CSV table of C-alpha atoms and ligand atoms in Angstrom, one decimal:
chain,number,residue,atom,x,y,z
A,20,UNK,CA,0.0,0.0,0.0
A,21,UNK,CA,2.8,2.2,0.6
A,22,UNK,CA,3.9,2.8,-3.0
A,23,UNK,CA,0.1,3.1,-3.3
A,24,UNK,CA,0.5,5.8,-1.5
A,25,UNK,CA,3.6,7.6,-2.8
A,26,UNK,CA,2.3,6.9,-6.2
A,27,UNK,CA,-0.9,8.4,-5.1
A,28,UNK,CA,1.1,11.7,-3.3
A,29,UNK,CA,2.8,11.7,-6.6
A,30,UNK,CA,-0.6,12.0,-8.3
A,31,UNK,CA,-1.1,15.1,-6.4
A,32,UNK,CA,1.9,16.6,-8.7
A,33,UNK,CA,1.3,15.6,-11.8
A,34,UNK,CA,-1.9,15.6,-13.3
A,35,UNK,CA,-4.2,13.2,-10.4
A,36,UNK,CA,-6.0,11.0,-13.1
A,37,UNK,CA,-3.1,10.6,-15.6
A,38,UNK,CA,-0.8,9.8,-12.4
A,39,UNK,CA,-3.2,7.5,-10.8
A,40,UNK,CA,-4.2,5.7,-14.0
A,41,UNK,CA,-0.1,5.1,-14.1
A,42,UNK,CA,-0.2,3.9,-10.3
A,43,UNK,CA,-3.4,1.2,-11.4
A,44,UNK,CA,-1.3,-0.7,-13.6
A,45,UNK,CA,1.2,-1.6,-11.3
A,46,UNK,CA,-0.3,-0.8,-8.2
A,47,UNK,CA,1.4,-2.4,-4.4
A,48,UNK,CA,-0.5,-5.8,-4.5
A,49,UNK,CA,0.5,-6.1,-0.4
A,50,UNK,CA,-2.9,-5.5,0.7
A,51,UNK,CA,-5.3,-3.1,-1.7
A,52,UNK,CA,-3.8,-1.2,-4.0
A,53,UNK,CA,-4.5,-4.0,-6.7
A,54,UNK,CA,-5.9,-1.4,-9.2
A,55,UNK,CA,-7.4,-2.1,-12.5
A,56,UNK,CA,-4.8,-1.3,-15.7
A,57,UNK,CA,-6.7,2.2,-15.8
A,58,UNK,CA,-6.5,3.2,-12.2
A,59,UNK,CA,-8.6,3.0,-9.2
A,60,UNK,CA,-11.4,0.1,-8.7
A,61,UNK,CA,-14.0,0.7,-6.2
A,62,UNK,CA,-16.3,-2.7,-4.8
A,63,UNK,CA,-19.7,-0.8,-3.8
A,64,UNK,CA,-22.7,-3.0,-1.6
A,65,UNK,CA,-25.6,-1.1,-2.3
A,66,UNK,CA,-28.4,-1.9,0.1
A,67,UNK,CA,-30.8,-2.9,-2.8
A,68,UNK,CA,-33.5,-1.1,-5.0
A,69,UNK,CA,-36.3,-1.0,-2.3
A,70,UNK,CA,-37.4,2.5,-2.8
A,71,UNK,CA,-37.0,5.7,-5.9
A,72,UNK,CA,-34.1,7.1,-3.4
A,73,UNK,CA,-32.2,3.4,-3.6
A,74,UNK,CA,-32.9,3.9,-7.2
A,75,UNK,CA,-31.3,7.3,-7.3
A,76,UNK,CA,-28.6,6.9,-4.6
A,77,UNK,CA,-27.5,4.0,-6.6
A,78,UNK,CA,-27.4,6.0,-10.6
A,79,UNK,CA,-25.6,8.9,-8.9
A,80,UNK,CA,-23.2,6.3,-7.7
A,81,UNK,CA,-22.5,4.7,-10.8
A,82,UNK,CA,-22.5,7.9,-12.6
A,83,UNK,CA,-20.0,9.3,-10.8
A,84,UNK,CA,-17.7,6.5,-10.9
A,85,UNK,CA,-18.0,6.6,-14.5
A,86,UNK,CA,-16.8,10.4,-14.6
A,87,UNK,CA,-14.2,10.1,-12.3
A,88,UNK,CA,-13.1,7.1,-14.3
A,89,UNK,CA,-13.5,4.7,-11.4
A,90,UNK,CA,-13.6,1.3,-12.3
A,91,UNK,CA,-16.9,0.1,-10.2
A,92,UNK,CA,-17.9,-3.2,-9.2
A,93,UNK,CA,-21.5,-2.3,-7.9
A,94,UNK,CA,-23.4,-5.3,-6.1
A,95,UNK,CA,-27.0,-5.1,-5.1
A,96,UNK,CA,-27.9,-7.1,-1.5
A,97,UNK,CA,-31.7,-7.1,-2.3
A,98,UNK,CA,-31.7,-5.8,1.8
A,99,UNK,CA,-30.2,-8.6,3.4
A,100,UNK,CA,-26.9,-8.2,5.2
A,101,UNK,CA,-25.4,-11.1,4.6
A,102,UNK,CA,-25.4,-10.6,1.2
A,103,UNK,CA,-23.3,-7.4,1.4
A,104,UNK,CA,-20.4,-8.9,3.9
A,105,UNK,CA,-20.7,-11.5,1.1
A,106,UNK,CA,-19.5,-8.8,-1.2
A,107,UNK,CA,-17.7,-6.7,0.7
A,108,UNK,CA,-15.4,-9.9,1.3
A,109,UNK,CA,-15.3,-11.0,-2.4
A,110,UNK,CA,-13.9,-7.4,-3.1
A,111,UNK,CA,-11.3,-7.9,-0.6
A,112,UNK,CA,-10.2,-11.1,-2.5
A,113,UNK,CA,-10.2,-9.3,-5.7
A,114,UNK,CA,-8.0,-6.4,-3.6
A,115,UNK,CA,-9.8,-3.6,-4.9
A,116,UNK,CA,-8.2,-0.3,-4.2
A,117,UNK,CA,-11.5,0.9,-2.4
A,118,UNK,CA,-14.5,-0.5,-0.5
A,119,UNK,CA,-17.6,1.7,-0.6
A,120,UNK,CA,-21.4,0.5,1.3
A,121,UNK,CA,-24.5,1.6,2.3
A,122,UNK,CA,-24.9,-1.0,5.9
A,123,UNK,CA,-28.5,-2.1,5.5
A,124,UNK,CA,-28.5,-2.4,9.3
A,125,UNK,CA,-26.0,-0.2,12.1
A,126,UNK,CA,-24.6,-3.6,13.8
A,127,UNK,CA,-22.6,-6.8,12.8
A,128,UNK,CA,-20.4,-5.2,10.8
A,129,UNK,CA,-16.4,-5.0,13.0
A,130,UNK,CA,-15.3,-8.8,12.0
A,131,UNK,CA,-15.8,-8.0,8.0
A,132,UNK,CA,-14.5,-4.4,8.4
A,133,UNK,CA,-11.5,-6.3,10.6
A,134,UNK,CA,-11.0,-8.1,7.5
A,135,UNK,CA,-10.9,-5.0,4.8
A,136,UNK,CA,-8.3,-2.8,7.5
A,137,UNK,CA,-6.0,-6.2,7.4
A,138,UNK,CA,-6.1,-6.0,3.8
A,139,UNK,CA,-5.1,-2.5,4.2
A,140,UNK,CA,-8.3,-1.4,1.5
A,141,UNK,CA,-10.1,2.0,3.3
A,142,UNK,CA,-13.9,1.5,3.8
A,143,UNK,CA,-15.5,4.5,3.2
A,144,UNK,CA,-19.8,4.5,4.5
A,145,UNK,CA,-22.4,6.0,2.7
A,146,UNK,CA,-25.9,6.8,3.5
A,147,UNK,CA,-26.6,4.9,6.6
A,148,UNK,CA,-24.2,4.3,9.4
A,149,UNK,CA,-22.6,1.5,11.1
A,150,UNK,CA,-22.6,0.9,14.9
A,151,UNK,CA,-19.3,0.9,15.9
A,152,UNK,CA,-16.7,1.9,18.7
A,153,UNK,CA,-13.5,1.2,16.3
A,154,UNK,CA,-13.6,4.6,14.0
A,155,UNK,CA,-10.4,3.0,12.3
A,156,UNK,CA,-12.5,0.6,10.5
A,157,UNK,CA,-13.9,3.2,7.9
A,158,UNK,CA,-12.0,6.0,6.5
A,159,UNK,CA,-15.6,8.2,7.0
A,160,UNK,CA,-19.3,8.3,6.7
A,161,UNK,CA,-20.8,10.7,3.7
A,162,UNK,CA,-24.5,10.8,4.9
A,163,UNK,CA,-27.6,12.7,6.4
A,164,UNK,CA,-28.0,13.0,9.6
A,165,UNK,CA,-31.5,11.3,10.0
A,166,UNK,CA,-32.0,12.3,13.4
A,167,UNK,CA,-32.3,15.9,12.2
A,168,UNK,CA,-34.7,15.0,9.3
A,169,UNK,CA,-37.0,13.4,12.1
A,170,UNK,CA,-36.9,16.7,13.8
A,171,UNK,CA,-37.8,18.0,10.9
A,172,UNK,CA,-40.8,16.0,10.4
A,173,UNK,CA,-41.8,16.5,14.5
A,174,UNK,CA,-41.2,20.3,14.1
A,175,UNK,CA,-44.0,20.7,10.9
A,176,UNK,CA,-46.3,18.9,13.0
A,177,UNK,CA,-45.6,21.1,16.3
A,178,UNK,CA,-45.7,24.0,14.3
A,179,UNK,CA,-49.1,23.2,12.4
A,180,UNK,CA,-50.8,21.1,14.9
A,181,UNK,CA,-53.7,23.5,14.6
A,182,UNK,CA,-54.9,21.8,11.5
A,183,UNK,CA,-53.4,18.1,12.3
A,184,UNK,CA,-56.2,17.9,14.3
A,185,UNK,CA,-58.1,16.3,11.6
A,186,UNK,CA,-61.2,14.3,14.0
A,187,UNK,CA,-61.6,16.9,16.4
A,188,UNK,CA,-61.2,15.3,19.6
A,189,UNK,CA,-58.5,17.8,20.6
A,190,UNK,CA,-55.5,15.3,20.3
A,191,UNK,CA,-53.1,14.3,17.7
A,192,UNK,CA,-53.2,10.7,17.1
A,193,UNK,CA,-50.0,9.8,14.8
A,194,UNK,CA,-49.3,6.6,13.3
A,195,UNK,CA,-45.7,5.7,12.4
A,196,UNK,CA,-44.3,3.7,9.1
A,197,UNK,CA,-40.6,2.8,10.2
A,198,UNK,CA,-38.3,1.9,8.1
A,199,UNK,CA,-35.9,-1.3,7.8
A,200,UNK,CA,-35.7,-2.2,11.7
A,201,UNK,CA,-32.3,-1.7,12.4
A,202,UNK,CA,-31.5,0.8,9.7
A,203,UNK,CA,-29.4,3.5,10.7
A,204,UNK,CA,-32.6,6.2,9.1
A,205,UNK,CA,-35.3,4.2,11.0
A,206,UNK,CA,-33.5,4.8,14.5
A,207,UNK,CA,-32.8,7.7,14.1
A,208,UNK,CA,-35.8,9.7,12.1
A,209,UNK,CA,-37.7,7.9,15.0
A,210,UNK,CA,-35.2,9.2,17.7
A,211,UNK,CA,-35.8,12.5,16.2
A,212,UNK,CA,-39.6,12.8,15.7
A,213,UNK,CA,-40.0,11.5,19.3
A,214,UNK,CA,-37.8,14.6,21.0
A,215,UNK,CA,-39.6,16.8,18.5
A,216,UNK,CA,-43.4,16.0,19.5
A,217,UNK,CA,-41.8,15.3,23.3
A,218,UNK,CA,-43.0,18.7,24.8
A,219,UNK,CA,-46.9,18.5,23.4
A,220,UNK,CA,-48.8,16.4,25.6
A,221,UNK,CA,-52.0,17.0,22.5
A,222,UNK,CA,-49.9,14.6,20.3
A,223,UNK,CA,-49.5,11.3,20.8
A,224,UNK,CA,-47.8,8.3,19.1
A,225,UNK,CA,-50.3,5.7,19.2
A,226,UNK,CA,-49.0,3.0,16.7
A,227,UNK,CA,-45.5,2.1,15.0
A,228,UNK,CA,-44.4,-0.6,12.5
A,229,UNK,CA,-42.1,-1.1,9.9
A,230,UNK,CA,-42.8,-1.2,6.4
A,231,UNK,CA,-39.3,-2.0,5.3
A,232,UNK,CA,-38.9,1.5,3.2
A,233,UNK,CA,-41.2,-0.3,0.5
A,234,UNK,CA,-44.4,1.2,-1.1
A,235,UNK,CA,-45.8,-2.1,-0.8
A,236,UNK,CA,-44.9,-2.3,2.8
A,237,UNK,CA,-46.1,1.0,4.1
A,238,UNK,CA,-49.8,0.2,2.0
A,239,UNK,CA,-50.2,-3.1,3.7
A,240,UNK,CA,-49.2,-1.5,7.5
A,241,UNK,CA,-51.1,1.7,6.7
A,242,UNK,CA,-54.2,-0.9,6.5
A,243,UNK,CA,-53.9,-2.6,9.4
A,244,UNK,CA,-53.6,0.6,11.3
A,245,UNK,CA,-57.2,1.6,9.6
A,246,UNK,CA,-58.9,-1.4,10.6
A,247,UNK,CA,-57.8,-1.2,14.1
A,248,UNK,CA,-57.9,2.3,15.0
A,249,UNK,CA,-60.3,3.7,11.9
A,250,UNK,CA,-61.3,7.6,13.0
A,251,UNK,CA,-58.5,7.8,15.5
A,252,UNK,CA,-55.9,8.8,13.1
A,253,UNK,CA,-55.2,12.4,11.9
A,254,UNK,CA,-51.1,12.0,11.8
A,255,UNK,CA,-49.2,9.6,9.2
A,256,UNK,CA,-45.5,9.9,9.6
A,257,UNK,CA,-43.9,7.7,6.8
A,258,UNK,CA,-40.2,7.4,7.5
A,259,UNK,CA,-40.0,7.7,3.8
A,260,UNK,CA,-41.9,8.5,0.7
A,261,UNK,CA,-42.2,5.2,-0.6
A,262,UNK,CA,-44.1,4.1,2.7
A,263,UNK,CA,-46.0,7.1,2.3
A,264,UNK,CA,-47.3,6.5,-0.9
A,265,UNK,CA,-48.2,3.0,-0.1
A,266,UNK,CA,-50.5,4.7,3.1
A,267,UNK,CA,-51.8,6.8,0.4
A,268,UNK,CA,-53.1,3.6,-1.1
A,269,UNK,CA,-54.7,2.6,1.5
A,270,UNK,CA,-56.0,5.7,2.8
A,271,UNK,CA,-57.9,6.5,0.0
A,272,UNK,CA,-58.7,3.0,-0.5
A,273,UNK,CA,-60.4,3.7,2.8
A,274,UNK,CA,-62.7,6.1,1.4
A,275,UNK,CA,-60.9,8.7,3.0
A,276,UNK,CA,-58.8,11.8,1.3
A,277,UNK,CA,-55.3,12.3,1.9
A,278,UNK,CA,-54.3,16.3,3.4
A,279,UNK,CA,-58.0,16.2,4.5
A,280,UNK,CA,-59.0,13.1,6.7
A,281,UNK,CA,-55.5,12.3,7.4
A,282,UNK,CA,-52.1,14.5,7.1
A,283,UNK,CA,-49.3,12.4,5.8
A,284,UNK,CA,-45.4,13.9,6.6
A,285,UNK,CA,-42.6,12.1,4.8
A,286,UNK,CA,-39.0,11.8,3.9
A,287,UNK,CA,-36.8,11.6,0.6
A,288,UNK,CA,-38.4,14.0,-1.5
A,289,UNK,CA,-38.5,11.9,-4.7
A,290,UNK,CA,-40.4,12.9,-7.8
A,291,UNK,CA,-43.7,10.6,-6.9
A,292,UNK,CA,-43.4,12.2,-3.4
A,293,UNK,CA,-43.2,15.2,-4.5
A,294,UNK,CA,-45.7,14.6,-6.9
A,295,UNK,CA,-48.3,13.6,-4.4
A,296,UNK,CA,-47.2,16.6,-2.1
A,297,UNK,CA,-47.9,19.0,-5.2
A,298,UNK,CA,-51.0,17.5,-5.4
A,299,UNK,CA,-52.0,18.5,-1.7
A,300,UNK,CA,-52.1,14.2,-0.6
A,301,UNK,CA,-49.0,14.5,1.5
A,302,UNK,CA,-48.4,17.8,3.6
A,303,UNK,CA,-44.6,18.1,4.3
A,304,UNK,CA,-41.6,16.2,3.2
A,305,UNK,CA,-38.3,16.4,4.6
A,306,UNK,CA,-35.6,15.7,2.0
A,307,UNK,CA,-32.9,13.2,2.4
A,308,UNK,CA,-30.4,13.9,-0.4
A,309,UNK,CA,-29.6,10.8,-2.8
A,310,UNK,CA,-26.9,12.8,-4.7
A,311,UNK,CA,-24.1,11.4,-3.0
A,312,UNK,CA,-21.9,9.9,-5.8
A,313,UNK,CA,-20.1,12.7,-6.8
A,314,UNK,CA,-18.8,13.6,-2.8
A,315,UNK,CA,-18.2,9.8,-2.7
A,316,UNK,CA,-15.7,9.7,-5.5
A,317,UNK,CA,-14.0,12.8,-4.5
A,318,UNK,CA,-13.7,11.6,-0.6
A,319,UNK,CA,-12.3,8.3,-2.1
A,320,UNK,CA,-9.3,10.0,-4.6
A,321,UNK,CA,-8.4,11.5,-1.3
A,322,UNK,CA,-8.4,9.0,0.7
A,323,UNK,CA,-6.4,7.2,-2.0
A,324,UNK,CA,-3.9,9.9,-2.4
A,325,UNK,CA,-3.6,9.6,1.6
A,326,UNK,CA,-4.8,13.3,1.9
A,327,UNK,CA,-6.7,13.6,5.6
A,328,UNK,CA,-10.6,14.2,5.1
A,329,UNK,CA,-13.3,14.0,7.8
A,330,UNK,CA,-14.5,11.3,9.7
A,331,UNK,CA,-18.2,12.9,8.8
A,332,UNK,CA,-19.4,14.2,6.0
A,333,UNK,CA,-23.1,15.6,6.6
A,334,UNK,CA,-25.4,16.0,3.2
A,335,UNK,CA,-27.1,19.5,2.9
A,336,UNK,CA,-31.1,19.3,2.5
A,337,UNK,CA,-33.9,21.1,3.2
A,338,UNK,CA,-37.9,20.5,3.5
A,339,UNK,CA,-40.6,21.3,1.2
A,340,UNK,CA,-44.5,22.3,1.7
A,341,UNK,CA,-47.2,21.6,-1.5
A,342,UNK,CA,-46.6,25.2,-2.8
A,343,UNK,CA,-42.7,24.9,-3.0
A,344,UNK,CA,-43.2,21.3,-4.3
A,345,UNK,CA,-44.8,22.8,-7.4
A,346,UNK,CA,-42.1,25.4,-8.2
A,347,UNK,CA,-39.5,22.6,-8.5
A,348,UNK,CA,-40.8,19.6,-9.3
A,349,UNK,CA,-39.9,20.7,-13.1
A,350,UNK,CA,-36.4,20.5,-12.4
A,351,UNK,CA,-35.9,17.7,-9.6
A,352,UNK,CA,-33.3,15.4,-10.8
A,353,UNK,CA,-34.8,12.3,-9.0
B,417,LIG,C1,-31.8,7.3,3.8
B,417,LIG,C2,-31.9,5.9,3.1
B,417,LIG,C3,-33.3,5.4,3.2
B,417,LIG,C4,-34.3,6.3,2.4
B,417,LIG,C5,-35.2,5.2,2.0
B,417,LIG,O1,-30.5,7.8,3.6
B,417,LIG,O2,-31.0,5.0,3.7
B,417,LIG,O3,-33.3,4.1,2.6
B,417,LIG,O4,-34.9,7.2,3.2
B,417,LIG,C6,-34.3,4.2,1.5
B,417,LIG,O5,-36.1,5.6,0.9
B,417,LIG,O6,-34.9,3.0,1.3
């Protein structure tokens, strides 16, 4: 790894791709540093393709690998987390220069992370975190911080719970749509929410399940909840928008209207979200960036070319009502 590395720091004189597509030909083979013939290979374990941000997280990826002229190996774990140490420890075979993952769930990660800091190839998180007391087993985490975005969701409801109100009994009655149990976003949006709504005794949790970040998911809980608590609910929060648009289904399936008979908060912000929130069926969204392929690529040359870069990188994102939905749904890129 150590030429890797003065190959690398020599990259940062010459021109860096020219100089580290000279370094991937002939790159250390002593742990990583096994480079393709045209420079840097990053292994990527994408969580799966459950939801439109998987499907955007995971383009952004690829098309930023492409542009930095990263060779990618991309492997999809269809949500199960023995599929990605599966792949995370087939990249280390293959000594890839890089290791790149989303962890489908915060624990069980240190003995297959033990492996990839052995092999001397820098893990670098993205998206959700791992739970971990070893910060030497990843290089950094490129994320959101979903603890915020539950605020987020909490504070809209706070701030408007004049109008949550939707069956009159003077509480709010919110149902919850977890995500993956386990997931880094599901802990965390629902740590968040909670400390939000903590202070207003009006609102009140009063049921919580997981529909795995799937539309289907979040249409077959949303039903349940109807048929066991039907005119108790004024409050959806859907821990994202797939979930929410799957409780949509359902709602309305119900006989009942969407941003009328129920207010539905999410979190993503992805085109049918957005769509739906235009369209006055879901009241707030709270954005969670997918974008992250460009930062990734960038965090990775440097980590590569041994330059120091945080241990956290935090996405920017924001929140959107119906009205601002509609001035940018035109130009939304997922
Ligand atoms: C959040 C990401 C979550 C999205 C869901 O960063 O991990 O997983 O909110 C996706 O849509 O399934």
């Amino acid at each position: 790894m150590a030429s890797k590395k003065i190959c690398a720091a020599s990259a940062l004189i010459l021109s860096g791709a020219l100089a580290l597509s000279a370094c991937g030909g002939g790159g250390d083979s002593s742990g990583g540093g096994g480079g393709g013939e045209d420079g840097t290979v990053m292994g990527f374990s994408q969580v799966g393709a459950e939801s439109g941000w998987r499907t955007a997280n995971s383009n952004s990826i690829q098309e930023a690998a492409t542009a930095a002229g990263i060779d990618l190996k991309f492997s999809d774990a269809q949500q199960k987390q023995e599929n990605q140490i599966k792949a995370i420890r087939t990249y280390i075979q293959q000594k890839v220069d890089a290791i790149a993952f989303s962890p489908v769930v915060e624990t069980g990660w240190e003995p297959v992370l033990q492996e990839a800091k052995r092999a001397n190839i820098p893990v670098i998180l993205t998206d959700r975190a791992v739970d971990t007391t070893d910060d030497s087993l990843y290089a950094t985490f490129l994320g959101s911080d979903f603890v915020e975005e539950g605020k987020k969701a909490g504070d809209w409801l706070v701030q408007n719970s004049a109008t949550a109100d939707t069956t009159g009994d003077g509480k709010i009655n919110v149902v919850e749509l977890q995500g993956t149990t386990g997931a880094a976003p599901a802990i965390d949006r629902a740590e968040g929410f909670r400390d939000s709504i903590a202070s207003q005794s009006n609102i009140a949790i009063t049921a919580s399940q997981t529909g795995d970040f799937t539309r289907d998911g979040g249409k077959q809980v949303m039903e349940s909840f109807l048929n066991s608590n039907r005119g108790q609910i004024d409050v959806v929060f859907a821990q994202n928008d797939d979930m929410g648009l799957g409780a949509l289904q359902a709602i309305e399936a119900a006989g009942l209207v969407p941003g009328k008979d129920i207010k539905v908060i999410t979190v993503d912000a992805v085109k049918d979200g957005m769509q739906a929130l235009a369209d006055g069926k879901i009241d707030f969204i709270v954005e969670c960036n997918p974008l992250l392929g460009p930062q990734l690529m960038d965090l990775t040359e440097k980590v590569l070319n041994g330059e120091d870069v945080p241990k956290r990188v935090v996405t920017e994102e924001t929140t959107f009502t119906p009205e601002q939905a509609k001035s940018v749904l035109a130009d939304r890129q997922y």
